[in-house]
Short mmCIF file of C-alpha atoms and ligand atoms in Angstrom, two decimals:
data_model
loop_
_atom_site.label_atom_id
_atom_site.label_comp_id
_atom_site.label_asym_id
_atom_site.label_seq_id
_atom_site.Cartn_x
_atom_site.Cartn_y
_atom_site.Cartn_z
CA MET A 1 87.22 17.61 34.65
CA GLU A 2 85.68 15.50 31.95
CA PHE A 3 82.61 13.42 32.82
CA LYS A 4 82.25 15.36 36.06
CA GLU A 5 78.48 15.19 36.10
CA THR A 6 78.52 11.47 35.49
CA ILE A 7 81.04 10.89 38.29
CA ASN A 8 78.91 13.03 40.61
CA PHE A 9 75.91 10.93 39.68
CA PHE A 10 77.71 7.67 40.59
CA GLN A 11 78.84 9.19 43.91
CA ASP A 12 75.33 10.39 44.61
CA LYS A 13 73.69 7.06 43.77
CA PHE A 14 76.14 5.13 45.95
CA ASN A 15 76.28 7.83 48.58
CA SER A 16 80.08 7.75 48.60
CA LYS A 17 83.08 9.86 47.66
CA ASP A 18 85.35 6.87 48.30
CA PHE A 19 86.02 3.91 46.06
CA ILE A 20 82.87 2.63 44.35
CA PRO A 21 83.25 -0.98 43.13
CA LEU A 22 81.63 -2.45 40.02
CA HIS A 23 79.77 -5.09 41.99
CA ALA A 24 80.02 -5.79 45.71
CA PRO A 25 78.22 -8.72 47.36
CA VAL A 26 75.60 -8.10 50.04
CA PHE A 27 75.11 -10.54 52.94
CA ASN A 28 72.10 -9.23 54.80
CA GLY A 29 69.88 -12.30 54.95
CA ASN A 30 70.33 -15.72 56.51
CA GLU A 31 73.95 -16.11 55.37
CA ARG A 32 75.45 -16.12 58.86
CA ALA A 33 72.81 -18.42 60.33
CA TYR A 34 73.10 -21.00 57.56
CA VAL A 35 76.91 -21.01 57.50
CA MET A 36 77.00 -21.40 61.31
CA ASP A 37 74.55 -24.24 60.95
CA THR A 38 76.97 -26.14 58.69
CA LEU A 39 79.76 -25.62 61.24
CA ASP A 40 77.58 -26.78 64.13
CA SER A 41 76.52 -29.86 62.20
CA THR A 42 80.15 -30.52 61.03
CA PHE A 43 78.76 -31.12 57.52
CA VAL A 44 80.84 -28.52 55.73
CA SER A 45 82.02 -30.60 52.83
CA SER A 46 80.62 -32.72 50.05
CA VAL A 47 77.38 -33.91 51.61
CA GLY A 48 74.80 -31.93 53.47
CA ALA A 49 71.28 -30.64 53.43
CA TYR A 50 72.17 -27.25 51.93
CA VAL A 51 73.50 -28.79 48.71
CA ASP A 52 70.14 -30.54 48.15
CA LYS A 53 68.25 -27.41 49.12
CA ALA A 54 70.30 -25.16 46.80
CA GLU A 55 69.63 -27.59 43.93
CA GLN A 56 65.89 -27.60 44.64
CA MET A 57 65.77 -23.82 44.86
CA MET A 58 67.65 -23.42 41.58
CA ALA A 59 65.47 -25.91 39.72
CA GLU A 60 62.45 -23.94 40.91
CA ILE A 61 63.87 -20.49 40.12
CA SER A 62 65.17 -21.51 36.69
CA GLN A 63 61.97 -23.43 35.87
CA THR A 64 63.87 -26.64 35.12
CA GLN A 65 63.51 -30.29 36.15
CA LYS A 66 66.89 -30.79 37.70
CA ALA A 67 69.76 -28.73 39.04
CA VAL A 68 73.25 -29.99 39.89
CA ALA A 69 75.44 -27.92 42.21
CA VAL A 70 79.09 -27.71 41.15
CA VAL A 71 82.28 -26.11 42.37
CA ASN A 72 82.17 -23.22 39.88
CA GLY A 73 80.50 -22.10 36.67
CA THR A 74 83.43 -23.02 34.45
CA SER A 75 83.42 -26.68 35.52
CA GLY A 76 79.64 -26.64 35.17
CA LEU A 77 79.99 -25.56 31.54
CA GLN A 78 82.56 -28.26 30.87
CA ILE A 79 80.30 -30.99 32.24
CA ALA A 80 77.17 -29.56 30.58
CA MET A 81 78.88 -29.77 27.21
CA GLN A 82 80.00 -33.31 27.91
CA LEU A 83 76.39 -34.17 28.82
CA ALA A 84 75.23 -32.59 25.55
CA GLY A 85 77.53 -35.03 23.75
CA VAL A 86 80.54 -32.84 22.96
CA GLN A 87 83.64 -34.94 22.32
CA ARG A 88 87.30 -34.47 21.47
CA GLY A 89 87.71 -33.14 17.94
CA ASP A 90 84.21 -31.63 17.70
CA GLU A 91 83.44 -27.97 17.01
CA VAL A 92 81.28 -25.81 19.29
CA PHE A 93 79.68 -22.51 18.30
CA THR A 94 80.04 -19.61 20.68
CA GLN A 95 80.62 -15.86 20.69
CA ALA A 96 84.04 -14.16 20.80
CA LEU A 97 82.57 -11.41 22.96
CA THR A 98 82.46 -13.30 26.25
CA PHE A 99 84.39 -13.98 29.42
CA VAL A 100 87.28 -16.37 28.78
CA ALA A 101 85.65 -19.19 30.81
CA THR A 102 83.19 -19.92 27.99
CA ALA A 103 86.00 -20.66 25.52
CA ASN A 104 88.12 -22.43 28.12
CA ALA A 105 85.29 -24.81 29.02
CA ILE A 106 84.91 -25.72 25.34
CA HIS A 107 88.65 -26.34 25.15
CA TYR A 108 88.60 -28.60 28.23
CA THR A 109 86.22 -30.99 26.45
CA GLY A 110 88.76 -31.36 23.63
CA ALA A 111 86.51 -29.49 21.20
CA GLU A 112 87.37 -26.30 19.31
CA PRO A 113 85.41 -23.08 19.67
CA VAL A 114 84.02 -21.54 16.47
CA PHE A 115 83.55 -17.83 17.12
CA LEU A 116 80.42 -16.34 15.56
CA ASP A 117 79.26 -12.75 15.81
CA VAL A 118 76.90 -11.30 18.41
CA ASP A 119 73.85 -9.16 17.73
CA TYR A 120 74.28 -5.46 18.32
CA ASP A 121 71.14 -5.25 20.45
CA THR A 122 71.61 -8.26 22.78
CA MET A 123 75.45 -8.34 22.75
CA GLY A 124 75.00 -12.15 22.73
CA LEU A 125 75.31 -14.87 20.07
CA SER A 126 73.51 -13.87 16.87
CA PRO A 127 71.06 -16.37 15.35
CA LYS A 128 71.74 -14.72 12.01
CA ALA A 129 75.49 -15.37 12.32
CA VAL A 130 74.78 -19.02 13.21
CA SER A 131 72.44 -19.39 10.29
CA GLU A 132 74.88 -17.79 7.83
CA PHE A 133 77.70 -20.05 8.99
CA LEU A 134 75.53 -23.14 8.58
CA GLU A 135 74.37 -22.08 5.14
CA GLU A 136 77.94 -21.72 4.00
CA PHE A 137 79.68 -24.59 5.82
CA GLY A 138 76.97 -26.80 7.29
CA GLU A 139 76.19 -30.32 6.15
CA LYS A 140 73.62 -32.66 7.63
CA ARG A 141 74.88 -36.22 8.09
CA GLU A 142 72.72 -38.81 9.85
CA ASN A 143 71.58 -37.06 13.01
CA SER A 144 74.33 -34.47 13.29
CA ALA A 145 75.57 -31.28 11.73
CA TYR A 146 79.06 -31.21 10.24
CA ASN A 147 81.38 -28.47 9.06
CA LYS A 148 82.05 -29.58 5.49
CA LYS A 149 85.22 -27.49 5.30
CA THR A 150 86.91 -29.10 8.30
CA GLY A 151 85.01 -32.39 8.34
CA ARG A 152 84.38 -31.94 12.05
CA ARG A 153 81.07 -32.43 13.83
CA ILE A 154 79.32 -29.32 15.17
CA ALA A 155 78.40 -30.75 18.54
CA ALA A 156 76.87 -27.83 20.44
CA CYS A 157 76.00 -24.16 20.43
CA VAL A 158 76.87 -22.10 23.52
CA PRO A 159 75.20 -18.67 23.60
CA MET A 160 76.11 -16.38 26.51
CA HIS A 161 73.59 -13.89 27.94
CA THR A 162 75.94 -10.93 28.22
CA PHE A 163 75.59 -9.01 31.50
CA GLY A 164 72.16 -10.61 31.97
CA PHE A 165 70.62 -9.51 28.65
CA PRO A 166 69.04 -12.59 27.04
CA VAL A 167 70.03 -13.49 23.45
CA HIS A 168 67.34 -13.86 20.77
CA LEU A 169 66.39 -17.33 21.99
CA ASP A 170 63.41 -18.07 19.71
CA ALA A 171 65.41 -17.57 16.55
CA LEU A 172 68.46 -19.36 17.92
CA MET A 173 66.38 -22.35 19.07
CA ALA A 174 64.72 -22.58 15.66
CA ILE A 175 67.97 -22.68 13.71
CA CYS A 176 69.72 -25.06 16.13
CA SER A 177 66.80 -27.45 16.19
CA GLU A 178 66.66 -27.46 12.38
CA TRP A 179 70.32 -28.56 12.36
CA ASN A 180 70.00 -30.79 15.42
CA ILE A 181 72.65 -28.87 17.37
CA PRO A 182 72.09 -28.95 21.15
CA ILE A 183 72.18 -25.61 22.96
CA VAL A 184 74.07 -25.20 26.23
CA GLU A 185 73.29 -21.76 27.64
CA ASP A 186 76.11 -19.98 29.41
CA ALA A 187 73.74 -18.31 31.85
CA ALA A 188 76.54 -17.47 34.30
CA GLU A 189 75.57 -13.80 34.21
CA SER A 190 71.81 -14.11 33.81
CA LEU A 191 70.37 -15.49 37.04
CA GLY A 192 67.09 -13.58 37.40
CA SER A 193 66.80 -12.78 33.65
CA TYR A 194 63.80 -13.86 31.60
CA TYR A 195 63.01 -14.22 27.91
CA LYS A 196 59.28 -14.08 27.10
CA GLY A 197 58.52 -14.90 30.73
CA LYS A 198 60.76 -17.96 30.93
CA HIS A 199 64.01 -18.03 32.86
CA THR A 200 67.29 -18.03 30.93
CA GLY A 201 69.10 -21.35 31.20
CA SER A 202 65.84 -23.27 30.79
CA PHE A 203 65.72 -23.06 26.96
CA GLY A 204 68.77 -25.10 26.00
CA GLN A 205 69.28 -28.79 26.60
CA LEU A 206 71.35 -27.55 29.54
CA GLY A 207 72.09 -24.22 31.17
CA VAL A 208 74.83 -23.16 33.59
CA PHE A 209 74.92 -20.50 36.31
CA SER A 210 77.81 -19.13 38.34
CA PHE A 211 77.97 -17.99 41.97
CA ASN A 212 81.41 -16.43 41.72
CA GLY A 213 82.19 -13.48 44.00
CA ASN A 214 81.17 -10.84 41.48
CA LYS A 215 77.90 -12.42 40.30
CA ILE A 216 74.39 -11.33 41.31
CA VAL A 217 74.22 -14.20 43.84
CA THR A 218 77.48 -15.44 45.31
CA CYS A 219 78.71 -18.20 47.58
CA GLY A 220 82.42 -17.40 47.24
CA GLY A 221 82.72 -19.82 44.38
CA GLY A 222 80.16 -22.17 42.92
CA GLY A 223 77.97 -23.00 39.97
CA MET A 224 74.83 -24.86 38.94
CA ILE A 225 73.97 -26.99 35.91
CA VAL A 226 70.24 -27.02 35.08
CA THR A 227 68.30 -29.15 32.62
CA GLN A 228 64.78 -30.22 31.69
CA SER A 229 66.04 -33.79 31.34
CA GLU A 230 65.83 -35.88 34.48
CA ASP A 231 68.34 -38.36 32.96
CA LEU A 232 70.95 -35.75 32.03
CA GLY A 233 70.57 -34.22 35.47
CA LYS A 234 71.18 -37.58 37.16
CA LEU A 235 74.19 -38.30 34.96
CA GLY A 236 75.50 -34.78 35.65
CA LYS A 237 75.31 -35.38 39.39
CA HIS A 238 77.05 -38.73 38.99
CA LEU A 239 79.89 -37.36 36.82
CA THR A 240 80.55 -34.37 39.07
CA THR A 241 80.75 -36.52 42.21
CA THR A 242 83.52 -38.93 41.09
CA ALA A 243 81.00 -41.28 39.41
CA LYS A 244 80.72 -43.38 42.54
CA VAL A 245 78.25 -46.24 42.36
CA PRO A 246 76.19 -46.43 45.57
CA HIS A 247 77.46 -49.19 47.85
CA PRO A 248 77.42 -49.48 51.65
CA TYR A 249 81.24 -49.57 51.86
CA GLU A 250 83.03 -50.45 48.59
CA TYR A 251 84.62 -47.87 46.31
CA VAL A 252 83.12 -48.56 42.90
CA HIS A 253 83.33 -45.96 40.12
CA ASP A 254 81.96 -46.53 36.63
CA TYR A 255 83.21 -43.47 34.67
CA VAL A 256 86.19 -41.13 34.78
CA GLY A 257 84.30 -38.75 37.01
CA TYR A 258 85.24 -35.39 38.43
CA ASN A 259 85.41 -33.94 41.91
CA PHE A 260 83.38 -30.90 40.95
CA ARG A 261 81.05 -30.94 43.96
CA MET A 262 79.91 -27.79 45.67
CA PRO A 263 80.80 -27.98 49.39
CA ASN A 264 77.88 -27.72 51.83
CA LEU A 265 79.53 -24.62 53.33
CA ASN A 266 79.14 -22.79 50.01
CA ALA A 267 75.68 -24.23 49.41
CA ALA A 268 74.54 -22.66 52.70
CA LEU A 269 75.49 -19.28 51.28
CA VAL A 270 73.74 -20.05 47.97
CA CYS A 271 70.48 -20.78 49.82
CA ALA A 272 70.62 -17.59 51.87
CA GLN A 273 71.47 -15.52 48.79
CA LEU A 274 68.80 -17.09 46.58
CA GLU A 275 66.18 -16.16 49.16
CA GLN A 276 67.08 -12.53 48.32
CA LEU A 277 67.36 -12.84 44.53
CA ASP A 278 64.08 -11.05 43.80
CA THR A 279 65.04 -8.21 46.15
CA PHE A 280 68.48 -7.91 44.53
CA VAL A 281 66.99 -7.78 41.02
CA ALA A 282 64.36 -5.21 42.03
CA ASN A 283 67.02 -3.08 43.70
CA LYS A 284 69.22 -3.18 40.59
CA ARG A 285 66.31 -2.46 38.28
CA THR A 286 65.63 0.74 40.22
CA LEU A 287 69.23 1.81 39.70
CA ALA A 288 68.99 0.89 35.99
CA HIS A 289 65.90 3.05 35.72
CA ASP A 290 67.76 6.00 37.27
CA TYR A 291 70.77 5.48 35.00
CA ALA A 292 68.50 5.35 31.94
CA ALA A 293 66.91 8.66 32.93
CA PHE A 294 70.28 10.28 33.67
CA PHE A 295 71.98 9.21 30.43
CA SER A 296 68.98 9.86 28.19
CA GLY A 297 69.74 12.56 25.63
CA GLN A 298 73.51 12.31 26.31
CA ASN A 299 76.09 10.92 23.90
CA ILE A 300 76.74 8.16 26.42
CA LYS A 301 74.12 5.49 25.84
CA PHE A 302 72.84 3.41 28.76
CA ARG A 303 72.06 -0.15 27.65
CA THR A 304 68.52 -1.27 28.56
CA GLU A 305 66.61 -4.54 28.26
CA LEU A 306 64.85 -5.40 25.00
CA GLU A 307 61.15 -5.92 24.49
CA ASP A 308 59.95 -9.39 25.57
CA THR A 309 62.83 -9.75 27.99
CA GLN A 310 63.45 -8.97 31.62
CA ALA A 311 67.12 -8.38 32.44
CA ASN A 312 68.66 -8.87 35.88
CA TYR A 313 70.94 -5.84 35.26
CA TRP A 314 73.82 -7.77 36.78
CA LEU A 315 76.57 -5.53 35.42
CA MET A 316 75.15 -2.39 33.90
CA CYS A 317 76.86 -0.80 30.95
CA VAL A 318 77.07 2.23 28.75
CA GLU A 319 78.07 2.56 25.11
CA LEU A 320 80.51 5.37 24.27
CA GLU A 321 80.70 6.99 20.85
CA ASN A 322 84.10 5.61 19.89
CA VAL A 323 87.23 4.10 21.37
CA GLU A 324 88.79 7.51 22.20
CA GLU A 325 85.70 8.53 24.18
CA ARG A 326 85.71 5.13 25.85
CA ASN A 327 89.34 5.51 26.92
CA ALA A 328 88.73 9.02 28.25
CA PHE A 329 85.70 7.77 30.22
CA LEU A 330 87.63 4.83 31.70
CA LYS A 331 90.50 7.10 32.73
CA ALA A 332 88.37 9.85 34.28
CA THR A 333 86.07 7.53 36.21
CA ASN A 334 88.80 5.26 37.56
CA GLU A 335 90.90 8.25 38.60
CA ALA A 336 87.86 9.50 40.52
CA LYS A 337 87.70 6.12 42.32
CA THR A 338 84.49 5.05 40.61
CA MET A 339 85.27 1.65 39.16
CA THR A 340 84.47 1.15 35.48
CA ARG A 341 85.81 -1.56 33.18
CA PRO A 342 85.87 -2.14 29.44
CA ILE A 343 84.06 -5.16 28.04
CA TRP A 344 86.30 -8.21 27.39
CA GLN A 345 88.83 -8.48 24.61
CA LEU A 346 87.48 -10.73 21.90
CA MET A 347 88.53 -14.33 22.38
CA TYR A 348 90.48 -14.55 19.10
CA ARG A 349 92.83 -11.83 20.32
CA LEU A 350 94.05 -14.17 23.07
CA PRO A 351 97.08 -16.29 22.13
CA MET A 352 95.40 -19.66 22.80
CA TYR A 353 92.37 -18.92 20.59
CA GLN A 354 94.01 -16.98 17.77
CA HIS A 355 93.94 -19.97 15.44
CA CYS A 356 90.21 -20.63 15.85
CA TYR A 357 87.70 -19.93 13.10
CA ARG A 358 85.83 -16.64 13.33
CA ASP A 359 83.38 -14.85 11.06
CA ALA A 360 83.46 -11.12 10.25
CA GLN A 361 82.68 -10.08 13.89
CA LYS A 362 81.28 -6.72 12.86
CA ASN A 363 79.10 -6.22 15.94
CA ALA A 364 81.54 -7.80 18.39
CA GLU A 365 84.34 -5.47 17.28
CA PHE A 366 82.03 -2.45 17.40
CA LEU A 367 80.95 -3.28 20.96
CA GLU A 368 84.47 -4.22 22.08
CA GLU A 369 85.54 -0.62 21.39
CA ARG A 370 82.60 1.06 23.08
CA ILE A 371 81.02 -0.87 25.96
CA VAL A 372 81.99 -0.01 29.53
CA ASN A 373 80.60 -1.46 32.76
CA ILE A 374 79.61 1.03 35.43
CA PRO A 375 78.95 0.61 39.19
CA SER A 376 76.08 -1.88 39.53
CA SER A 377 75.98 -3.10 43.14
CA VAL A 378 72.84 -3.67 45.12
CA ARG A 379 72.42 -0.57 47.27
CA LEU A 380 71.52 -0.98 50.93
C1 PLP B 401 81.48 -15.87 35.62
C2 PLP B 401 81.39 -16.47 34.28
C3 PLP B 401 81.71 -17.83 34.05
C4 PLP B 401 82.41 -18.71 35.00
O1 PLP B 401 81.95 -18.83 36.24
P1 PLP B 401 82.94 -19.21 37.45
O2 PLP B 401 81.98 -19.59 38.51
O3 PLP B 401 83.73 -17.99 37.76
O4 PLP B 401 83.80 -20.36 37.01
C5 PLP B 401 81.45 -18.37 32.80
N1 PLP B 401 80.97 -17.62 31.81
C6 PLP B 401 80.69 -16.32 31.99
C7 PLP B 401 80.15 -15.57 30.84
C8 PLP B 401 80.91 -15.71 33.21
O5 PLP B 401 80.64 -14.40 33.35
#
């Protein structure tokens, strides 16, 4: 059988001949105690001590001023872009090599995604692609950047840290600040990942994390907006909680707000899981180290973190030689009950984003044909 040694290695690492998932959650800390506590207190819903605690913990972990707990990462991205000033009819830079939520969140704001290429090494938005686009189409008007071909404002730039590998943030920050384009980091996959010693999500005007079931830390469903701006954080909290003006009994609302709150029940899980984040990352880094050693010298390339970064190794991945090898690998591993998955289809292949602008996408198309996620769970 093809890839037999590799399949044996997965089975050995996960000590299983049965189904091996890509990423299974682990609830070995205070999860039960905290969830029971919400039930005992009856505060399971939109107010409760765990929501405040989860926000404090996330601000601390992400090295930001303010964190706002939301119902999921996608809604967090939508609100973060709104807070960054994105409006109907604007354009927003992002990568085509991402999970569909990034593009959907842009669409929800009424803006259009502009798909720019990723770097080969980070698999995330390429500062060079951003800079080339701006050189060709960019125009500075007053305090904003415009696309002189479409006449639309370029309102934000949304890089995504693919599988927890940080993008080239220094270069991206430099070009975006030159053009006065706010950055909203889609850090949904990069909780526990650092760039030059600073946590991802803390570089942009805003950053967004996800606690979906398959992420490194999960609460069933949930997300967190983080920012260095106290004001944006306060406004974010207000907008995601129906924009209710404090009053002892009257219902007064001063914006079209959203019910994007994270329930206290989920926040209890976030707190218990965050307590274990360092352990989870360390555990995954050990596995990454073993994978790197195993695949070294093979024609299957294990993707490792770049210099100056520390990756959380959320979903680990290998690069196959070509699409035929990739297909053979996917077939053999899945038939052997070890779960592997190809990287996402590029966003402009999906019917709703086919009409959007995209550049040459050389790296994105190369990676789309070759990258495969392999079993990455925390091992007990
Ligand atoms: C998981 C994920 C999201 C969305 O998070 P949800 O909590 O599932 O809404 C957004 N972007 C990326 C890149 C993701 O991986």
